[in-house]
Coordinates of C-alpha atoms and ligand atoms in Angstrom, one line a residue:
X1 CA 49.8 136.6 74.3
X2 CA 48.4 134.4 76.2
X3 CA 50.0 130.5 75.9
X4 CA 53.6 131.1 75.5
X5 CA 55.9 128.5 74.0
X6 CA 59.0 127.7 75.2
X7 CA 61.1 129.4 72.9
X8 CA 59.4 132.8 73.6
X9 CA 61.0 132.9 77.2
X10 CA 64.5 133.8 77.6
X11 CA 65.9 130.9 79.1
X12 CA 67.2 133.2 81.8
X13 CA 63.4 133.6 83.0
X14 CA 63.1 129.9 83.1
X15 CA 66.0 129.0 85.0
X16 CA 66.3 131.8 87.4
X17 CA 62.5 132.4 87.9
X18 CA 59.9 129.8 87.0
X19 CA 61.5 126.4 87.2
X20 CA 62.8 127.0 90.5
X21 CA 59.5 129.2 92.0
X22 CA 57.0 128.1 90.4
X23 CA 56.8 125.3 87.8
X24 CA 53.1 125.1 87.8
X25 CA 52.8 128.5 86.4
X26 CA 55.8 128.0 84.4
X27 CA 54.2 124.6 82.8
X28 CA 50.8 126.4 82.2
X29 CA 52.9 129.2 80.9
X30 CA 54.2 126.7 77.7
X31 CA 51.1 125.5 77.3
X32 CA 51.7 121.9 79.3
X33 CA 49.3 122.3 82.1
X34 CA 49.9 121.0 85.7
X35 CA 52.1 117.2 86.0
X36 CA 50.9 117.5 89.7
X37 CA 51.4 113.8 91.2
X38 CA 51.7 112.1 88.2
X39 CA 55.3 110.6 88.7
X40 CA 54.3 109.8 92.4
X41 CA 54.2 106.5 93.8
X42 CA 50.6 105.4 94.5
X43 CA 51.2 105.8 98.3
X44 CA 51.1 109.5 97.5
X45 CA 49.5 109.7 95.1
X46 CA 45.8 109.1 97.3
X47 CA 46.4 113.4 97.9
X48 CA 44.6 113.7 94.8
X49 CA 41.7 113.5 96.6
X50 CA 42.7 116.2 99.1
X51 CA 40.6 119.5 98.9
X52 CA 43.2 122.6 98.8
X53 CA 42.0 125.4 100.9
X54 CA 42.4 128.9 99.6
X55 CA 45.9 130.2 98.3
X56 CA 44.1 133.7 100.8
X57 CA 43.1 131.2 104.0
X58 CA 46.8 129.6 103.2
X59 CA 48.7 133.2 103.6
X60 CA 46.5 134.9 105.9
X61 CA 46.6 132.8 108.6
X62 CA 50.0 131.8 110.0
X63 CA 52.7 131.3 112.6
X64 CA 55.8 133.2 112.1
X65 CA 56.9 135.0 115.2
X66 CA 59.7 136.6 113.8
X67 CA 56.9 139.4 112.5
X68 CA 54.6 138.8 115.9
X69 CA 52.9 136.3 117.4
X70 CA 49.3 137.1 116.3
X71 CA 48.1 134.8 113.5
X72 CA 47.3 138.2 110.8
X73 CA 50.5 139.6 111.6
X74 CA 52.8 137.4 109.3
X75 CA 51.0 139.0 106.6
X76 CA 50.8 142.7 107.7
X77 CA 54.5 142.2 108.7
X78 CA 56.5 139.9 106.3
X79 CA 57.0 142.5 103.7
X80 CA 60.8 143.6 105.3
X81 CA 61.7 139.9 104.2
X82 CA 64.1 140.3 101.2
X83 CA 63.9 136.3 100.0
X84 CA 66.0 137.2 96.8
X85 CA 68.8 136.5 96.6
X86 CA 68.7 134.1 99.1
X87 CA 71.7 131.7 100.1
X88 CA 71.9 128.6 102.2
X89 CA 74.8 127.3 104.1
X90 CA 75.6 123.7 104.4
X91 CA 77.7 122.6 107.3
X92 CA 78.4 119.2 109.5
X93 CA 79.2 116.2 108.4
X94 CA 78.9 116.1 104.6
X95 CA 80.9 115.9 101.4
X96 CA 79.8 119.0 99.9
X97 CA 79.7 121.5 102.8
X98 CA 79.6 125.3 100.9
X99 CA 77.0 128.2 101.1
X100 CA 74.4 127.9 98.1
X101 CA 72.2 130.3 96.3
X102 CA 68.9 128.5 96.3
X103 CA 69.3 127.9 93.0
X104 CA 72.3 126.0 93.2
X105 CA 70.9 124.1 96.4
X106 CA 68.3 122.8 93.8
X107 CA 69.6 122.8 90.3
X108 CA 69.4 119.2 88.6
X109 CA 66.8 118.0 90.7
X110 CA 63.3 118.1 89.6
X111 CA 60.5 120.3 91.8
X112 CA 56.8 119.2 92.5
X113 CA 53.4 119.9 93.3
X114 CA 52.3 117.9 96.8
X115 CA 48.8 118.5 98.1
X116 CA 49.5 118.0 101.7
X117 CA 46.9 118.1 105.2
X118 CA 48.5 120.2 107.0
X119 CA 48.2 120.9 111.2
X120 CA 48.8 123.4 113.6
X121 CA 49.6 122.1 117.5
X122 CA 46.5 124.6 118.6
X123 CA 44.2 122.3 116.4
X124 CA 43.5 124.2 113.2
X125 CA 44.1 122.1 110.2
X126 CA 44.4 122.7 106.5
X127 CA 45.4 121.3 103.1
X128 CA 48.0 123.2 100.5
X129 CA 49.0 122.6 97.6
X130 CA 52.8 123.1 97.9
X131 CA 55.4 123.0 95.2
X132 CA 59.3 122.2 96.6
X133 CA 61.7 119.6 96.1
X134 CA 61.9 116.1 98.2
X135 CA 64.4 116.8 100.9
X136 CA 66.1 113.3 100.5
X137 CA 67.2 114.4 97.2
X138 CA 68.6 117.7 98.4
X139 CA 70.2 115.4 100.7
X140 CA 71.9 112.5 98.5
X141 CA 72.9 115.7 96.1
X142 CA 74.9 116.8 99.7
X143 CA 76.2 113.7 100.3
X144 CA 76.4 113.4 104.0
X145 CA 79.0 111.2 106.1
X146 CA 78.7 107.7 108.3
X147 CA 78.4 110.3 111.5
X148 CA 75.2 112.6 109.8
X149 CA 72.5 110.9 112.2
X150 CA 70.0 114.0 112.5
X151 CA 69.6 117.6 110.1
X152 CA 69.6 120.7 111.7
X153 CA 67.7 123.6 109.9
X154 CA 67.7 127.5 110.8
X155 CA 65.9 130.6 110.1
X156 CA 67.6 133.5 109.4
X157 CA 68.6 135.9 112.0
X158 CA 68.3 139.5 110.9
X159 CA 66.3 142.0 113.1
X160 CA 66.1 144.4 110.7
X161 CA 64.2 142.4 108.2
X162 CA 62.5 140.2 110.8
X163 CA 61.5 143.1 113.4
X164 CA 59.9 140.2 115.6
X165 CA 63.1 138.9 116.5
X166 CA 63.8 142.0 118.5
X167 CA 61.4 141.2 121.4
X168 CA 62.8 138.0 123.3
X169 CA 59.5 135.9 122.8
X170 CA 61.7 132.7 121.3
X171 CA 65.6 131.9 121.3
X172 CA 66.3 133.2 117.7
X173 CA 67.1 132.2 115.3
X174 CA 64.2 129.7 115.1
X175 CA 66.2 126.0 114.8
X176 CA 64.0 122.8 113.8
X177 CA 66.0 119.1 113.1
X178 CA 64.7 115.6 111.7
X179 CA 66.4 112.1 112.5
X180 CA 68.2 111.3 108.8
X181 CA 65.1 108.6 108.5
X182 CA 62.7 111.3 108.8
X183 CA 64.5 113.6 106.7
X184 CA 64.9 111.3 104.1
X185 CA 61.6 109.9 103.9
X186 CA 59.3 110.4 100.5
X187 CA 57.0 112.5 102.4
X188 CA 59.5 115.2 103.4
X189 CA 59.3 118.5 101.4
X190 CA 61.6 121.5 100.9
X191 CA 59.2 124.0 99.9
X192 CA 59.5 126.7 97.1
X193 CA 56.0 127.8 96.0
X194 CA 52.5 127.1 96.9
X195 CA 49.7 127.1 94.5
X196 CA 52.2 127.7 91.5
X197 CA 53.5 130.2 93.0
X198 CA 56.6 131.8 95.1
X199 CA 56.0 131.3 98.6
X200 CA 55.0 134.5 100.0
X201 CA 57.3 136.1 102.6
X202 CA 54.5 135.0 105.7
X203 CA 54.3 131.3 104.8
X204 CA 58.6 131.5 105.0
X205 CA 60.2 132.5 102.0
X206 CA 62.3 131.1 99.8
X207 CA 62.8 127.7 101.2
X208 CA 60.9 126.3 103.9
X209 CA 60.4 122.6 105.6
X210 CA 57.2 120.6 105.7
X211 CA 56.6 117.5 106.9
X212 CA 53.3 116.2 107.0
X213 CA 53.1 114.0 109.4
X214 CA 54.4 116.2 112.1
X215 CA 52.8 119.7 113.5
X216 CA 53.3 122.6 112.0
X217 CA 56.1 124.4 114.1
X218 CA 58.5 121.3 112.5
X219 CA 58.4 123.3 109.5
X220 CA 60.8 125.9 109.9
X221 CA 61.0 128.7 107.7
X222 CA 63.2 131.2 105.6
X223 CA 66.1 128.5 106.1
X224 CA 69.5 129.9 105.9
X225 CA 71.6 126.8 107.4
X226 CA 71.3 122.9 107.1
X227 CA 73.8 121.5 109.5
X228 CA 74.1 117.7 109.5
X229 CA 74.9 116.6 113.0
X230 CA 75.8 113.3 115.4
X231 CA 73.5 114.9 118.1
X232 CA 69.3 115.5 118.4
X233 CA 69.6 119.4 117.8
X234 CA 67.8 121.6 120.5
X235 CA 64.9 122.9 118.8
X236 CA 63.4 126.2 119.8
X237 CA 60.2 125.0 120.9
X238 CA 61.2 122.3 123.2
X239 CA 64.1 124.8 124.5
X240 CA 60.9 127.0 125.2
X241 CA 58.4 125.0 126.8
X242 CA 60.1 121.4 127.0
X243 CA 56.9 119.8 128.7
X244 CA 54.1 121.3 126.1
X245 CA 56.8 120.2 122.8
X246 CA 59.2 117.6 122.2
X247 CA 61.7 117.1 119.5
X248 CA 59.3 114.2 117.7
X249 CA 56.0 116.3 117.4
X250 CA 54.2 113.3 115.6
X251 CA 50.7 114.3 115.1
X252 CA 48.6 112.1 117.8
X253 CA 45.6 112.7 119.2
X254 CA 46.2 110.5 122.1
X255 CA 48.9 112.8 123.4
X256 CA 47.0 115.8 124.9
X257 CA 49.1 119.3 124.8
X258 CA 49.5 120.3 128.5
X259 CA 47.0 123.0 128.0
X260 CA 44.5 121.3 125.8
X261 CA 43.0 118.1 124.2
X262 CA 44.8 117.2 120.6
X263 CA 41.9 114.7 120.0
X264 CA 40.1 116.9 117.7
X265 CA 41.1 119.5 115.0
X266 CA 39.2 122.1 113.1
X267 CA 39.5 122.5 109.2
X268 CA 40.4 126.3 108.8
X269 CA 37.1 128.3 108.8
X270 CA 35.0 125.7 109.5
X271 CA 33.1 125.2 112.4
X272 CA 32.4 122.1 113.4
X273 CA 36.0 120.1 114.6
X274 CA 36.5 116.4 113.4
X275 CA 38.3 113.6 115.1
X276 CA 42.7 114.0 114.8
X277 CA 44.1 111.5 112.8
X278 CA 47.5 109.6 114.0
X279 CA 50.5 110.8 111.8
X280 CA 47.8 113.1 110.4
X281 CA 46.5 110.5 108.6
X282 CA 50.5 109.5 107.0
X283 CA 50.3 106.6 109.0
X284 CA 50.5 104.1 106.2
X285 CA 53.9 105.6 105.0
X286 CA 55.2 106.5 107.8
X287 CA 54.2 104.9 111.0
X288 CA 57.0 102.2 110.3
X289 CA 59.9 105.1 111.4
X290 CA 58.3 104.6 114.9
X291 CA 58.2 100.8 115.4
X292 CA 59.1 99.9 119.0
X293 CA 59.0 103.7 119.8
X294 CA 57.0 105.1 122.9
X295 CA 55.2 108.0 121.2
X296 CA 53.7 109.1 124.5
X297 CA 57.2 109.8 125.8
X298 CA 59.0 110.6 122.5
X299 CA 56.0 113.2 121.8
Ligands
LIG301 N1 61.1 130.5 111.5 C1 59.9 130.1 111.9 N2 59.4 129.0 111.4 C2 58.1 128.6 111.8 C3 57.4 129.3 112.8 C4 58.1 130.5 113.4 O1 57.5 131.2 114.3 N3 59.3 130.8 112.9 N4 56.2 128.8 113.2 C5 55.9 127.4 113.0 C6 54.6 127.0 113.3 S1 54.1 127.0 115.0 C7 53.7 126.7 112.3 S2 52.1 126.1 112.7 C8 54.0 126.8 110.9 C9 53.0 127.6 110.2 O2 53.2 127.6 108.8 P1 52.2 128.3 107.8 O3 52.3 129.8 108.1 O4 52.8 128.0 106.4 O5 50.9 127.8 108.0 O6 55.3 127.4 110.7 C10 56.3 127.0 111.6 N5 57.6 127.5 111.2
LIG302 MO1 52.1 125.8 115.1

């Protein structure tokens, strides 16, 4: 059968499965089609007009050292990742500190479909569609306390399913943080799916971070902890190489990396590189977050 109504899937299925994975396939599965941006404000909405790259250039080519640091090897590698079940453990200052299954992180709270531009520091860019749930209402759910300034996120730690994390390339497990005003913005994903799908184990199954406006090691992966905190967190790539990343990472092309020009970015398997846009082009929603910052220092 091909168009399914709801009362022909065991509600189990929808609640354990498709709401939470993948609601796009789920919606074209009852016959509703895709609700995309619909409910968006217009100031996101103008993604419509973004041209998704492939779901294959989306999950062939990525960063996830914890199965090597080639760019093919997240996806020869990933498959010892065993995403299901999946809990995440919610410490720091907060009202409702306890270790969730996914599920629970997200139930009552409604997912959706964000067609982001998204940019590697080495200066390959891309767009996704992603499906997830806006952070800041993950966060409100929470309820954090008066003393919750930043949010500390962290990968997973287990070198049996992440064989990468047995060579001392990085300080595992991988750690990433946002100021609360960051974290809470609109723009701020927790991601559960791309193209209607589960997120496959390379692009950092089951939950991952993504924040548009900031370069792509930000968004942390395979998230087992989200630790609200007083304190900037250390974050693994400015404990690696302090001078090449700092705890901001605000796309800005005026800010060269120590080893190369950020001026310019090239769209996944294309050629020819086009000019970098500040905030990766989020300015308009975002660049207020900044005001009276130095973004050449605070890079
Ligand atoms: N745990 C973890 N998260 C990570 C990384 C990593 O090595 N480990 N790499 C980061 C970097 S540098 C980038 S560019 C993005 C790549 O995400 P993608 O594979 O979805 O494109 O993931 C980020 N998140
Ligand atoms: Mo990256």
């Amino acid at each position: 059968m091909l168009i399914r109504k709801p009362q022909d899937i065991p509600s189990r299925e929808i609640t354990d499965e498709r709401l939470f994975w993948g609601r796009r396939e789920w919606l074209a599965s009852i016959g509703l089609g895709l609700v995309g941006a619909a409910g968006l404000p217009r100031s996101l909405r103008a993604q419509d007009s973004l041209k998704p790259d492939s779901y294959d250039t989306i999950t062939s080519y990525n960063n996830f050292y914890e199965f090597g640091t080639g760019k093919e090897d997240p996806k020869e590698n990933a498959h010892t990742l065993k995403p299901r079940p999946w809990s995440v453990s919610v410490e720091g200052d907060v009202k409702n500190p306890a270790r969730y299954s996914v599920e629970e992180l997200f139930r009552g709270l409604t997912p959706e479909e964000r067609i982001y531009r998204f940019r590697c520091v080495e200066a390959w860019a891309m767009v996704a569609p992603w499906l997830g749930y806006p952070l800041r209402d993950v966060i409100k759910k929470l309820e954090p306390g008066t003393k919750a300034k930043y949010v500390e996120f962290t990968t997973l730690l287990d070198p049996v399913q992440m064989p990468g994390q047995r060579r001392g390339v990085l300080d595992w497990p991988y750690v990433e943080g946002l100021r609360m005003d960051e974290a809470m913005h609109p723009l701020t994903l927790l991601v559960t799916g791309v193209y209607g799908k589960p997120l496959p184990n390379q692009n950092g199954a089951p939950v991952r971070l993504i924040v548009p406006w900031k370069y792509g090691f930000k968004g942390v992966k395979s998230i087992v902890k989200i630790r609200f905190v007083e304190k900037e967190p250390a974050t693994t790539w400015n404990i690696a190489a302090p001078n090449e990343y700092g705890f901001y990472a605000n796309v800005n092309p005026n800010v060269d990396h120590p080893r190369w020009s950020q001026a310019k970015e090239r769209p996944l398997g294309q050629f020819f590189k086009r000019p970098t846009l500040m905030f990766n082009g989020y300015g308009d929603q975002v660049a207020s977050l900044y005001a009276g910052m130095d973004l050449r220092a605070n890079y």
